[in-house]
PDB file of C-alpha atoms and ligand atoms in Angstrom:
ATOM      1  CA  UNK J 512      41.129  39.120 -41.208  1.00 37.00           C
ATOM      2  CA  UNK J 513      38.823  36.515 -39.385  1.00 40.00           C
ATOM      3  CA  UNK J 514      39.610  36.029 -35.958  1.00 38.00           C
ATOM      4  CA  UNK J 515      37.834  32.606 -34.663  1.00 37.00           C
ATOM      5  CA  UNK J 516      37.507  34.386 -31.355  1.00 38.00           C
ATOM      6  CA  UNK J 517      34.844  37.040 -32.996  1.00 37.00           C
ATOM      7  CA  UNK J 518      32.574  34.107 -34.074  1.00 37.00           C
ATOM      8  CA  UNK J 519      32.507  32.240 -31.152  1.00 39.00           C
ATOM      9  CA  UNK J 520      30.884  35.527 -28.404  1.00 38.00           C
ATOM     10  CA  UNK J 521      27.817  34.403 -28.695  1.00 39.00           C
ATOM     11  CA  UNK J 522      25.299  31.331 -27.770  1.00 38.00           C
ATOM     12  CA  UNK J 523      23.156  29.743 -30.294  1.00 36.00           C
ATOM     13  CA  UNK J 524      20.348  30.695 -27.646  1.00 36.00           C
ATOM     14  CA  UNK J 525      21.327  34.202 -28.249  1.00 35.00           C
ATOM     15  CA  UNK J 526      22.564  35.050 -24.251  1.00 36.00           C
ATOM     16  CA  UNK J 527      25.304  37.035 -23.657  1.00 37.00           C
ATOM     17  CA  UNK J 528      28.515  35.265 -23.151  1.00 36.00           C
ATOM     18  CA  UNK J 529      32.013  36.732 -22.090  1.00 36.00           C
ATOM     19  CA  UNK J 530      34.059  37.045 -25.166  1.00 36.00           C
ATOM     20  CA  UNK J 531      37.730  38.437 -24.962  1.00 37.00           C
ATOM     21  CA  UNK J 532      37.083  40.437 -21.929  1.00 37.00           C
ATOM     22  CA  UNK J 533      35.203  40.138 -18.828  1.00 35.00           C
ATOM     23  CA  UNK J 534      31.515  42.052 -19.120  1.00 38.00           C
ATOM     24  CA  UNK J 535      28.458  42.259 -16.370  1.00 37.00           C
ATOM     25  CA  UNK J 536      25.211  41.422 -17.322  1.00 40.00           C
ATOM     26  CA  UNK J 537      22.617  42.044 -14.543  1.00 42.00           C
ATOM     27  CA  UNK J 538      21.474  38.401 -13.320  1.00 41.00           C
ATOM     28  CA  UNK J 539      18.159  39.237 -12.149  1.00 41.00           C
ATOM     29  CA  UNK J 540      17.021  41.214 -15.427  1.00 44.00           C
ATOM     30  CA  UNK J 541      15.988  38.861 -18.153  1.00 46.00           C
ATOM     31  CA  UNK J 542      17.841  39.630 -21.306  1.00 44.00           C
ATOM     32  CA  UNK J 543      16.265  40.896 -24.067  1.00 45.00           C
ATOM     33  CA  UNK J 544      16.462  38.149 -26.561  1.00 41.00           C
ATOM     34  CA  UNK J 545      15.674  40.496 -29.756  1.00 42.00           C
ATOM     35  CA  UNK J 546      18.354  42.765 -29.197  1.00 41.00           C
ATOM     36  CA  UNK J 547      21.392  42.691 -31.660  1.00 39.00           C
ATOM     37  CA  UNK J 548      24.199  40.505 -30.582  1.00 40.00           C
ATOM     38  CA  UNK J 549      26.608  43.007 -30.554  1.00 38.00           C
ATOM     39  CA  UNK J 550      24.254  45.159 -28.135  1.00 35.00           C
ATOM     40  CA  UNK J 551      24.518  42.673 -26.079  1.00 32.00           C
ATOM     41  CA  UNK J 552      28.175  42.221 -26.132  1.00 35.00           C
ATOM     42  CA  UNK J 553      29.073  45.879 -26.206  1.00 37.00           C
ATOM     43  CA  UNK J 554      26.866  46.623 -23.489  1.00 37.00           C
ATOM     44  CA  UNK J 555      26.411  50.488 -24.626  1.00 38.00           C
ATOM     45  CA  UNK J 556      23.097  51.460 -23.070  1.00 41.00           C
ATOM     46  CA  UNK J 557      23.627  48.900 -19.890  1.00 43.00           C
ATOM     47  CA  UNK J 558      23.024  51.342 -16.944  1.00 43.00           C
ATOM     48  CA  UNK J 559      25.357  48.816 -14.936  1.00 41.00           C
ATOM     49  CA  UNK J 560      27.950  48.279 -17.461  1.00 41.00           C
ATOM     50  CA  UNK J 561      27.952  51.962 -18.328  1.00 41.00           C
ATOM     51  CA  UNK J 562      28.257  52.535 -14.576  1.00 40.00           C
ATOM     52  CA  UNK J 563      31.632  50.372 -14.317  1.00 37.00           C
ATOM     53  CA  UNK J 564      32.923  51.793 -17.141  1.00 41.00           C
ATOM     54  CA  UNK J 565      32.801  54.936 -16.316  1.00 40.00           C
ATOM     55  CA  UNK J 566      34.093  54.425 -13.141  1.00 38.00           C
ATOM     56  CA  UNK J 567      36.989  51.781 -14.317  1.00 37.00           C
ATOM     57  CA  UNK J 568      39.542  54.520 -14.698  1.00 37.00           C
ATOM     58  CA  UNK J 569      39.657  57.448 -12.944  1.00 35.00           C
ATOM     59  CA  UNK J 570      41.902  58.855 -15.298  1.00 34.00           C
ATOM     60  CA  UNK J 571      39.338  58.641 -18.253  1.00 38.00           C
ATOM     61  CA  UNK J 572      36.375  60.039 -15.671  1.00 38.00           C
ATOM     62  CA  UNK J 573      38.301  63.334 -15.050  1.00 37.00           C
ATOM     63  CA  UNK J 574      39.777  63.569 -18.501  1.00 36.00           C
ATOM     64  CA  UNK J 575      43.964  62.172 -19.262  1.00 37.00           C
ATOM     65  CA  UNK J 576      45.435  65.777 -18.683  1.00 37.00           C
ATOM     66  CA  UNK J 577      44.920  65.227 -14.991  1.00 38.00           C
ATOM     67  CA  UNK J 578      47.929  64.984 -12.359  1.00 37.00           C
ATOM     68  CA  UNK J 579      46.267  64.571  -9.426  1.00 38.00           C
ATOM     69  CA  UNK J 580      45.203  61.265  -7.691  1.00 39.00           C
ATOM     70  CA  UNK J 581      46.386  57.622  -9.193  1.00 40.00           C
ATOM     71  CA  UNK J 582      47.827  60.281 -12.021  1.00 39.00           C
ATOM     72  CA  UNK J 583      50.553  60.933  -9.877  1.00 42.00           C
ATOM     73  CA  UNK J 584      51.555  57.767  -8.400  1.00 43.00           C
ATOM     74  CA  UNK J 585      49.893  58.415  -4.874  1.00 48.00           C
ATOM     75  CA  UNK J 586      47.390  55.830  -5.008  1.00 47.00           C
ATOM     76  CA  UNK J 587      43.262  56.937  -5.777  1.00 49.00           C
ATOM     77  CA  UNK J 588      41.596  59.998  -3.902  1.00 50.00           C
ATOM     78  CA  UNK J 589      39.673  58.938  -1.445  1.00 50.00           C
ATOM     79  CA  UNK J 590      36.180  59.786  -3.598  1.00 49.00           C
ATOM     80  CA  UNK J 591      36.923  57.124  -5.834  1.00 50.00           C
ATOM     81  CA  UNK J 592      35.958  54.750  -2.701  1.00 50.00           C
ATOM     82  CA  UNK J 593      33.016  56.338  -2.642  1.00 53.00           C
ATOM     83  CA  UNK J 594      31.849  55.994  -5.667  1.00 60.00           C
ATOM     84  CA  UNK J 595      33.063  52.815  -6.413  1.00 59.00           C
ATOM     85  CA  UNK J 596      31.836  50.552  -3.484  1.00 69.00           C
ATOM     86  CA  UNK J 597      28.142  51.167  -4.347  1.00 71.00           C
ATOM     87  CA  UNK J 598      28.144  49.512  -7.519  1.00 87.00           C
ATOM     88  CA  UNK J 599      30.416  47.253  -6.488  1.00 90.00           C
ATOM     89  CA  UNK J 600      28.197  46.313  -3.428  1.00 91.00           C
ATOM     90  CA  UNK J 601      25.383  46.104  -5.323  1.00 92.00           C
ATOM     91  CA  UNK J 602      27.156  44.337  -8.045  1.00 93.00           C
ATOM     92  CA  UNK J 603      27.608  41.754  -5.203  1.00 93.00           C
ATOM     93  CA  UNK J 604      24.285  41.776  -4.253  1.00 92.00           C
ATOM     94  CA  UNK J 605      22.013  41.022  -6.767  1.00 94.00           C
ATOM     95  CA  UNK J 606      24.921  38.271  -7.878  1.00 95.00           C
ATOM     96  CA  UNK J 607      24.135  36.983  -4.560  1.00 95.00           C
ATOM     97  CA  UNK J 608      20.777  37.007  -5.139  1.00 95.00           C
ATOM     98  CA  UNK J 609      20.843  35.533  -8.171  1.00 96.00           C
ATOM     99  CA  UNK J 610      22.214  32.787  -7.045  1.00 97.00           C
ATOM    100  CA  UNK J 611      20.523  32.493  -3.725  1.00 97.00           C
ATOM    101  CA  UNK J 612      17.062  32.336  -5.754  1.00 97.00           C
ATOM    102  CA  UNK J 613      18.503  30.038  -8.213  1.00 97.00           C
ATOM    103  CA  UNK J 614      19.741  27.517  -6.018  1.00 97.00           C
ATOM    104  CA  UNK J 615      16.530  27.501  -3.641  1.00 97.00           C
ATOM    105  CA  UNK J 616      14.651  26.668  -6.460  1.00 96.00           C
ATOM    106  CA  UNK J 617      16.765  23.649  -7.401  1.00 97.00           C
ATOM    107  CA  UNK J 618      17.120  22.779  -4.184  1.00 97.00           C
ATOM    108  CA  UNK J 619      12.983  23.055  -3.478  1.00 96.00           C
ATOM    109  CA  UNK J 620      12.244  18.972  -4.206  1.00 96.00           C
ATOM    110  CA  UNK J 621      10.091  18.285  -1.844  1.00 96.00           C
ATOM    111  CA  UNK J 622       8.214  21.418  -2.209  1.00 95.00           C
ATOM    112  CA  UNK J 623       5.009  19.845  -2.962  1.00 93.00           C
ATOM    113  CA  UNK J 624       3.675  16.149  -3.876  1.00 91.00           C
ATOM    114  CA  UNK J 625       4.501  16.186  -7.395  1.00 92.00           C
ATOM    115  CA  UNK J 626       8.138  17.512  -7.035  1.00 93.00           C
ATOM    116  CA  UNK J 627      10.909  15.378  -7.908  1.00 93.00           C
ATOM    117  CA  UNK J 628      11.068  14.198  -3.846  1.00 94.00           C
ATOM    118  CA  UNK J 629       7.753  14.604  -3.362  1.00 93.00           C
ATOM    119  CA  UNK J 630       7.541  10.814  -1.638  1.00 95.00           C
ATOM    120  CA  UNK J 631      10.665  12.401   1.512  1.00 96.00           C
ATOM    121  CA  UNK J 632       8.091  15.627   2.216  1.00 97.00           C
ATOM    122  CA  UNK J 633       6.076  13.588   4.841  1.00 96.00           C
ATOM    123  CA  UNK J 634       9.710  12.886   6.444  1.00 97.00           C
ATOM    124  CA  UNK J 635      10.273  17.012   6.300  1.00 97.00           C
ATOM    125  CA  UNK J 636       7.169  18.473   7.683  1.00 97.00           C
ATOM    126  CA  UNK J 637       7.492  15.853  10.704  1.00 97.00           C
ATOM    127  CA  UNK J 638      11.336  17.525  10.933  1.00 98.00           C
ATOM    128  CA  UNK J 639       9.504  21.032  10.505  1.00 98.00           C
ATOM    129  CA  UNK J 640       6.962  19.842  13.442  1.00 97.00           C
ATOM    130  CA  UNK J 641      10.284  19.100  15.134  1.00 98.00           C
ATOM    131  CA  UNK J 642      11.698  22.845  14.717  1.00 97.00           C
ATOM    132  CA  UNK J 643       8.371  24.183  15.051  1.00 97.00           C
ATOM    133  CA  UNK J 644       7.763  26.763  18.303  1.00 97.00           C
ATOM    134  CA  UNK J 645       4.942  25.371  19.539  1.00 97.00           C
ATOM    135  CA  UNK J 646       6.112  22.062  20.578  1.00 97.00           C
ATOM    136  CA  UNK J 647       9.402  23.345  21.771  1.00 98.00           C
ATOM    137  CA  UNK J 648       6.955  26.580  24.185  1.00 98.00           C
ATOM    138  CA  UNK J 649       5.323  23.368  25.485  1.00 98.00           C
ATOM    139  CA  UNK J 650       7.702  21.415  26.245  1.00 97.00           C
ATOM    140  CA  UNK J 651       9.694  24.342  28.244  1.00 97.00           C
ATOM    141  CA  UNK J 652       7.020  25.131  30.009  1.00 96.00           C
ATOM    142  CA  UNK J 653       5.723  21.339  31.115  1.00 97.00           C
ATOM    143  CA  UNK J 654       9.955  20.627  32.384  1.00 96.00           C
ATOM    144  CA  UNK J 655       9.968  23.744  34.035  1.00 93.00           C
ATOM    145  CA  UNK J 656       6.506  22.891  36.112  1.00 93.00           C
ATOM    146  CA  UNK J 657       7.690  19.184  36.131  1.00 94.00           C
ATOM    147  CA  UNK J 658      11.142  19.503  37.482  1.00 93.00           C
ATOM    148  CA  UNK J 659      11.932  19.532  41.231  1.00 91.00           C
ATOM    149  CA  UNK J 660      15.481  20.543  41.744  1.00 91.00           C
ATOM    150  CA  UNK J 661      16.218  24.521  41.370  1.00 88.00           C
ATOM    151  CA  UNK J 662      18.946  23.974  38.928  1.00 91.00           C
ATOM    152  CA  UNK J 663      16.246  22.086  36.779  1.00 93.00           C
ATOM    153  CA  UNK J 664      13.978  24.628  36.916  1.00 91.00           C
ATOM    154  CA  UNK J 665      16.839  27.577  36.071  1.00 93.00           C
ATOM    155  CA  UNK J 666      17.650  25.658  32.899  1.00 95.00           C
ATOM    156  CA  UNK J 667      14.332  25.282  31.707  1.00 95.00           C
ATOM    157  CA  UNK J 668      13.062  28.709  32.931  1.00 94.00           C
ATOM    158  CA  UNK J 669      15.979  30.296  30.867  1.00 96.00           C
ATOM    159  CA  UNK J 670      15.034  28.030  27.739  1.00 97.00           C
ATOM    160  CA  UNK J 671      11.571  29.087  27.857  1.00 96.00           C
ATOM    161  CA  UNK J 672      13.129  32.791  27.785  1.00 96.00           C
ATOM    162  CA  UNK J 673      14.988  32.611  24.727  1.00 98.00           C
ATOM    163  CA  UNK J 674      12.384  30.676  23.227  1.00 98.00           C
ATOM    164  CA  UNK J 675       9.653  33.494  23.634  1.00 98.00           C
ATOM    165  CA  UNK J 676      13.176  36.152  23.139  1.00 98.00           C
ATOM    166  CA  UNK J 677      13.375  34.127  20.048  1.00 98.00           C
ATOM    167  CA  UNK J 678       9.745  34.405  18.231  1.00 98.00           C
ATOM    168  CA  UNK J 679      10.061  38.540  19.157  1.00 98.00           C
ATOM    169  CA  UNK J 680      13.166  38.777  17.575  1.00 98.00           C
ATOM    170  CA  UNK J 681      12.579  36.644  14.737  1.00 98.00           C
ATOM    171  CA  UNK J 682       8.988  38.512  14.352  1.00 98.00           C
ATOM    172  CA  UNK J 683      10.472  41.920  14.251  1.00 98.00           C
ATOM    173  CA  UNK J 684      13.422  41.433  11.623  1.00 98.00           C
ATOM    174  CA  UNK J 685      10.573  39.468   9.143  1.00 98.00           C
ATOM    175  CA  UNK J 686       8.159  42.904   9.533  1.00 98.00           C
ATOM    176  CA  UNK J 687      11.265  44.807   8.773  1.00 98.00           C
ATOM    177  CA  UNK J 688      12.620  42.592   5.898  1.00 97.00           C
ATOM    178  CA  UNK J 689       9.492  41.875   4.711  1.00 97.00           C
ATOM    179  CA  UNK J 690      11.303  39.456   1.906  1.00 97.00           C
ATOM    180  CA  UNK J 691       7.830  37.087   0.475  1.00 96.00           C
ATOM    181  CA  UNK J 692       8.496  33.419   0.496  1.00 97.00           C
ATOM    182  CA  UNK J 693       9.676  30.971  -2.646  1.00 96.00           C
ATOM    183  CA  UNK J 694       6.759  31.700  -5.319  1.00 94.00           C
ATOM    184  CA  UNK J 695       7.096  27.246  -5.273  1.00 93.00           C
ATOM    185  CA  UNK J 696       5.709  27.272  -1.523  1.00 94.00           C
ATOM    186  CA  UNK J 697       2.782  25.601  -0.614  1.00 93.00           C
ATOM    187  CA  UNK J 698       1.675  27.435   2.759  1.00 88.00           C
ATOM    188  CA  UNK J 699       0.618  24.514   4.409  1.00 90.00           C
ATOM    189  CA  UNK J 700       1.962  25.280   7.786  1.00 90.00           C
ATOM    190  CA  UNK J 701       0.098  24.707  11.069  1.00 89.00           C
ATOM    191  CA  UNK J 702      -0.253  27.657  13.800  1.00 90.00           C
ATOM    192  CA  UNK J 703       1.476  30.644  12.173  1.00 91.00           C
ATOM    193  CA  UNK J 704       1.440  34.413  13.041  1.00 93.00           C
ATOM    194  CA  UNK J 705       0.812  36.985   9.870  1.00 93.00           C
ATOM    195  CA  UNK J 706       4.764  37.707  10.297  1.00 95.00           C
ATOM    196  CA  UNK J 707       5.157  34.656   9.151  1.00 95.00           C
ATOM    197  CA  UNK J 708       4.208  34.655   5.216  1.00 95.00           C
ATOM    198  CA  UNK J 709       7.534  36.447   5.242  1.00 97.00           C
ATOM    199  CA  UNK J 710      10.752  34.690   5.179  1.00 96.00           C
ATOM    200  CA  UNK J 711      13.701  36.391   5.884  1.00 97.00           C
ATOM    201  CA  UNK J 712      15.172  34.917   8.807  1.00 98.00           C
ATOM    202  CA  UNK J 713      14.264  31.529   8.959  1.00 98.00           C
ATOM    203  CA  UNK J 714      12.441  31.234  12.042  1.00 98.00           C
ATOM    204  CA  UNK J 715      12.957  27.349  12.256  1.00 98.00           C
ATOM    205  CA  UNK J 716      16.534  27.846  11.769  1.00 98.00           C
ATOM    206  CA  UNK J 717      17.280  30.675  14.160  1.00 98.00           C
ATOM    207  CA  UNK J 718      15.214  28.270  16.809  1.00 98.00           C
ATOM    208  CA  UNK J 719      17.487  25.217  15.934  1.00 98.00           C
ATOM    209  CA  UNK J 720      20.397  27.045  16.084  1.00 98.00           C
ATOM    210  CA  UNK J 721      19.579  28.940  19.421  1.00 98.00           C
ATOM    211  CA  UNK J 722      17.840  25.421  20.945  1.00 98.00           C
ATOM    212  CA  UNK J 723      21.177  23.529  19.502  1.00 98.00           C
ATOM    213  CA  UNK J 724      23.583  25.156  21.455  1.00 98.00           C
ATOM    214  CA  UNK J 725      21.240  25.466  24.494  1.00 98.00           C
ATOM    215  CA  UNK J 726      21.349  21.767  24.596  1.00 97.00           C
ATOM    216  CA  UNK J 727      24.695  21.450  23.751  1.00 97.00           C
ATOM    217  CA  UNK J 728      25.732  23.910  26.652  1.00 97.00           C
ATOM    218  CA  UNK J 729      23.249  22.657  29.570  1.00 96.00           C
ATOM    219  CA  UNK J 730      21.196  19.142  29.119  1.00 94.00           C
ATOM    220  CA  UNK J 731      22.833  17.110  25.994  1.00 89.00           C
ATOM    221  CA  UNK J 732      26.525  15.735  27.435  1.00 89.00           C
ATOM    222  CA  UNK J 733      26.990  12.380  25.780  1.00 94.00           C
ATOM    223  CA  UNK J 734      29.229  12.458  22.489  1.00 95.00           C
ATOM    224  CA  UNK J 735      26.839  10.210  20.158  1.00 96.00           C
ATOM    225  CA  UNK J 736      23.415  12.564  21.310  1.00 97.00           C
ATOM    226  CA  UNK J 737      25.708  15.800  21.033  1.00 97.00           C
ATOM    227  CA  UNK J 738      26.220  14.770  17.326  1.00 98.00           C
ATOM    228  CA  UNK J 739      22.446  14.119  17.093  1.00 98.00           C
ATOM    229  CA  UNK J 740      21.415  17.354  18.325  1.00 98.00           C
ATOM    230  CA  UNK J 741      24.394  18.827  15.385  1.00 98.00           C
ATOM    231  CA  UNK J 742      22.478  16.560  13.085  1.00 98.00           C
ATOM    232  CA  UNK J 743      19.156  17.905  13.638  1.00 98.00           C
ATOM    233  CA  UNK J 744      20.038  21.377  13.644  1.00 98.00           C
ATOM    234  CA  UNK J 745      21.630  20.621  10.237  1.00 98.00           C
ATOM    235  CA  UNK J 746      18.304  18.649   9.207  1.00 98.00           C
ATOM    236  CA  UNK J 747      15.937  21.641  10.324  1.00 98.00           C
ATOM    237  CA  UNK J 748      17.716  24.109   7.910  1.00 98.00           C
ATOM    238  CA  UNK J 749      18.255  22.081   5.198  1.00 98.00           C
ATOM    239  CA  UNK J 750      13.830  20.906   5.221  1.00 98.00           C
ATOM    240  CA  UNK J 751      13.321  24.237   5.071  1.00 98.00           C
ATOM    241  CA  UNK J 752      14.704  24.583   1.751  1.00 98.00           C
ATOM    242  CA  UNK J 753      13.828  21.320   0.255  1.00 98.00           C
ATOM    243  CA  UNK J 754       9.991  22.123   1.258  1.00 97.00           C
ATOM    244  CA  UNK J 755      10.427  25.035  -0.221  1.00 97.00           C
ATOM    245  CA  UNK J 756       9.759  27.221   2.681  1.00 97.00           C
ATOM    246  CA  UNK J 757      12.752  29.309   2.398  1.00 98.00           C
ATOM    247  CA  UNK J 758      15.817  30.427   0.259  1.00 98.00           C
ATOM    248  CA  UNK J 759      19.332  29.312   1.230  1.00 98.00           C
ATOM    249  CA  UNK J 760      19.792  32.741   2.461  1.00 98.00           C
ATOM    250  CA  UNK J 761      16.740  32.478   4.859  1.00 98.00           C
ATOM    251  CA  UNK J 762      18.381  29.922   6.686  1.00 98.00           C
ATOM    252  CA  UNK J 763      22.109  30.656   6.573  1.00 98.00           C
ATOM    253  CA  UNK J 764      20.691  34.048   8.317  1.00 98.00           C
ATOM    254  CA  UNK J 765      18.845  31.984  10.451  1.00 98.00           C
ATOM    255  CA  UNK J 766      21.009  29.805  11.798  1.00 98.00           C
ATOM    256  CA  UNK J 767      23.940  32.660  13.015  1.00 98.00           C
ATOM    257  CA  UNK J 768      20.911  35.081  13.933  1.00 98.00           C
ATOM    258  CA  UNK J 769      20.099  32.053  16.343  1.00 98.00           C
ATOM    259  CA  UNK J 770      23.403  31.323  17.344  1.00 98.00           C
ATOM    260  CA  UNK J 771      23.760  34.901  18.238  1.00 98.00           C
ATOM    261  CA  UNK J 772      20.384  34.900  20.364  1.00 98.00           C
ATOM    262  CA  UNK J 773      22.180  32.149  22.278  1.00 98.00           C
ATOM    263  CA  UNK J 774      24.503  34.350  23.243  1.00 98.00           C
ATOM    264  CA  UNK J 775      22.177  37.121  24.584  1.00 98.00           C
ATOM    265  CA  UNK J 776      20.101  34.363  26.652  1.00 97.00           C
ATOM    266  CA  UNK J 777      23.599  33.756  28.287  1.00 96.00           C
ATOM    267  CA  UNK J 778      24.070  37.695  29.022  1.00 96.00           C
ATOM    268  CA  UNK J 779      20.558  37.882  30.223  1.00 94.00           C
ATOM    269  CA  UNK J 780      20.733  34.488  32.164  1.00 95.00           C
ATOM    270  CA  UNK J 781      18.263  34.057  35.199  1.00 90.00           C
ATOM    271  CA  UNK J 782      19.844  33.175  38.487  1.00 84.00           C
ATOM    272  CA  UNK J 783      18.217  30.814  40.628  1.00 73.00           C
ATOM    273  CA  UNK J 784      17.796  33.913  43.076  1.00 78.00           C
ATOM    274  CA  UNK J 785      16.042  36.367  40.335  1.00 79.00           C
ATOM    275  CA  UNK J 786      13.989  32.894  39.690  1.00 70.00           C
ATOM    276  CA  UNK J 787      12.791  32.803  43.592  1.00 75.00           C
ATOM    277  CA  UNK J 788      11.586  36.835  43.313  1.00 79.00           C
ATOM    278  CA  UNK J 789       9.843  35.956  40.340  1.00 73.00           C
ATOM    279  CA  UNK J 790       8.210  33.153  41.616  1.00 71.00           C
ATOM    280  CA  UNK J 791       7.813  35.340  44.862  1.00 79.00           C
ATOM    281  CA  UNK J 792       6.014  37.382  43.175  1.00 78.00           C
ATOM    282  CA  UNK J 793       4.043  35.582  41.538  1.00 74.00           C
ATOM    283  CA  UNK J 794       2.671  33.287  44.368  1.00 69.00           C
TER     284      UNK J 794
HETATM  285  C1  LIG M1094       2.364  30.323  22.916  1.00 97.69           C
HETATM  286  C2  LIG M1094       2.619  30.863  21.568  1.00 97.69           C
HETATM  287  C3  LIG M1094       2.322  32.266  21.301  1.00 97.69           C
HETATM  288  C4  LIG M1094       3.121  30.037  20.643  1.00 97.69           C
HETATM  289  C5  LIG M1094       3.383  30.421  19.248  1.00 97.69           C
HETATM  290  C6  LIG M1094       4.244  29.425  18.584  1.00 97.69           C
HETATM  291  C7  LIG M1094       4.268  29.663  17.126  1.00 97.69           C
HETATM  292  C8  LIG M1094       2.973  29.727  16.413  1.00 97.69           C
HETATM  293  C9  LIG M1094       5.419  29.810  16.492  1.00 97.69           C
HETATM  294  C10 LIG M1094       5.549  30.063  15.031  1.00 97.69           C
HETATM  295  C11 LIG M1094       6.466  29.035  14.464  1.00 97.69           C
HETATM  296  C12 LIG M1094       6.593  29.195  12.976  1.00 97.69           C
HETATM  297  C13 LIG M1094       5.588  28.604  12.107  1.00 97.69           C
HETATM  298  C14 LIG M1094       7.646  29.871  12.480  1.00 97.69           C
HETATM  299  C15 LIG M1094       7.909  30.035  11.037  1.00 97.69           C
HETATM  300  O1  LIG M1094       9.123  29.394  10.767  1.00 97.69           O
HETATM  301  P1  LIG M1094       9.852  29.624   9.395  1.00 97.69           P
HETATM  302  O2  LIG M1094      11.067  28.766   9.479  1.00 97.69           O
HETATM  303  O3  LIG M1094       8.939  29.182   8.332  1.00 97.69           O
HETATM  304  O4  LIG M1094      10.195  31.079   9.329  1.00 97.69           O
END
């Protein structure tokens, strides 16, 4: 007998849907568009899906006349854990990936003149200037030679350190990561270092983050510029992505790797006493 539900697994564009039960299909792989549709559906030669499914059941791994583990009511050995939670994670992962790349690229519409909002990218590389380090070094290190009280100066000293803590930090994980930036990218930044045709963290984000909560903590008390300073942070992640510069992940990374390095210029804070040695010394 017919059932309607057999005729309807499949798309007229030939991917793989889910039928009656749930099934995996690796999201970064493209599918193979030739292959029978009951390949597809059935998954057999599927490294992933042959993974799960040999691991969905322990009992049909070690064979039914087993009466050890979830057999006998007391709950999976603990090497089922093991082997489980890699494909799992990974699973997860490339999911996460998928949809990380996917979005970024929907999301990239200012990415170059042409794009869909190419008219708002002169508006987003003047927020990029506005995240940018070199205008931020600067203007650290004019306050801090400007200002005349010592608690002036211990701010601004202190900002100029997590600034510079920043760019090392931010320079080290990107040579680690070493993730390449959206294909859609136009690298049309000014005053980069080589680090930075990588993208993984956002540097502009971890600097907004950091710089957001440095003004919200010491200079930036009035309710309608605290919300400003919120708003910009905000802005400075989100240009990212709309030029194009960066995936979503980039900047999501960004902004609690920078909230984080907020929290070690706190731990390594300068006193206005280690500021006088320095200065000591220095003079
Ligand atoms: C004084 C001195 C060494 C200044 C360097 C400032 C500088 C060139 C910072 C790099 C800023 C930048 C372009 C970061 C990349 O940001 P992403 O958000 O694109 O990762």
């Amino acid at each position: 007998m017919h059932s309607p539900k057999a005729k309807n697994t499949g798309r007229r564009d030939g991917s793989p849907v889910l039928g009656g039960s749930f099934e995996f299909v690796s999201l970064t792989k493209p599918v193979n568009r030739s292959s029978p549709r009951h390949l597809l559906q059935r998954q057999g030669s599927d490294p992933t899906t042959a993974r799960l499914r040999a691991s969905e059941s322990p009992l049909r791994r070690r064979g039914s006349g087993s009466s050890t583990g979830s057999a006998s009511g007391q709950g999976p050995p603990e090497e089922d854990g093991i082997r489980l939670n890699p494909s799992l994670i990974g699973i997860s992962l490339s999911s996460l990936l998928a949809i990380d790349l996917w979005l970024s690229k929907r999301l990239s519409v200012c990415a170059c003149e042409d794009s869909s909002w190419g008219s708002v990218r002169p508006l987003m590389k003047l927020i990029e200037v506005s995240g940018h380090g070199l205008p931020w070094l600067a203007g650290a290190a004019y306050s801090l030679y400007k200002s005349d009280t010592a608690a002036g100066q211990e701010v601004m000293l202190n900002l100029l350190v997590g600034l510079l803590l920043d760019l090392i930090l931010v320079g080290i994980v990107k040579a680690v990561v070493r993730r390449r930036r959206p294909a859609h990218n136009q690298m049309d930044m000014f005053a980069t270092f080589s680090v930075d045709r990588y993208s993984f963290p956002s540097g502009h984000a971890t600097r907004a983050a950091m710089c957001g909560r440095f003004l919200l903590a010491h200079l930036v008390l009035a309710a309608p510029l605290r919300v400003l300073v919120l708003l910009w942070v905000g802005l400075v992640g989100l240009s990212r992505v709309l030029l194009g510069r960066h995936n979503v992940t980039d900047v999501l990374f960004g902004f609690w790797m920078g909230y984080c390095q907020y929290n070690l210029v706190e731990i390594l804070w300068f006193s206005p006493q280690t500021l006088q040695g320095l200065l000591g010394h220095l003079a």
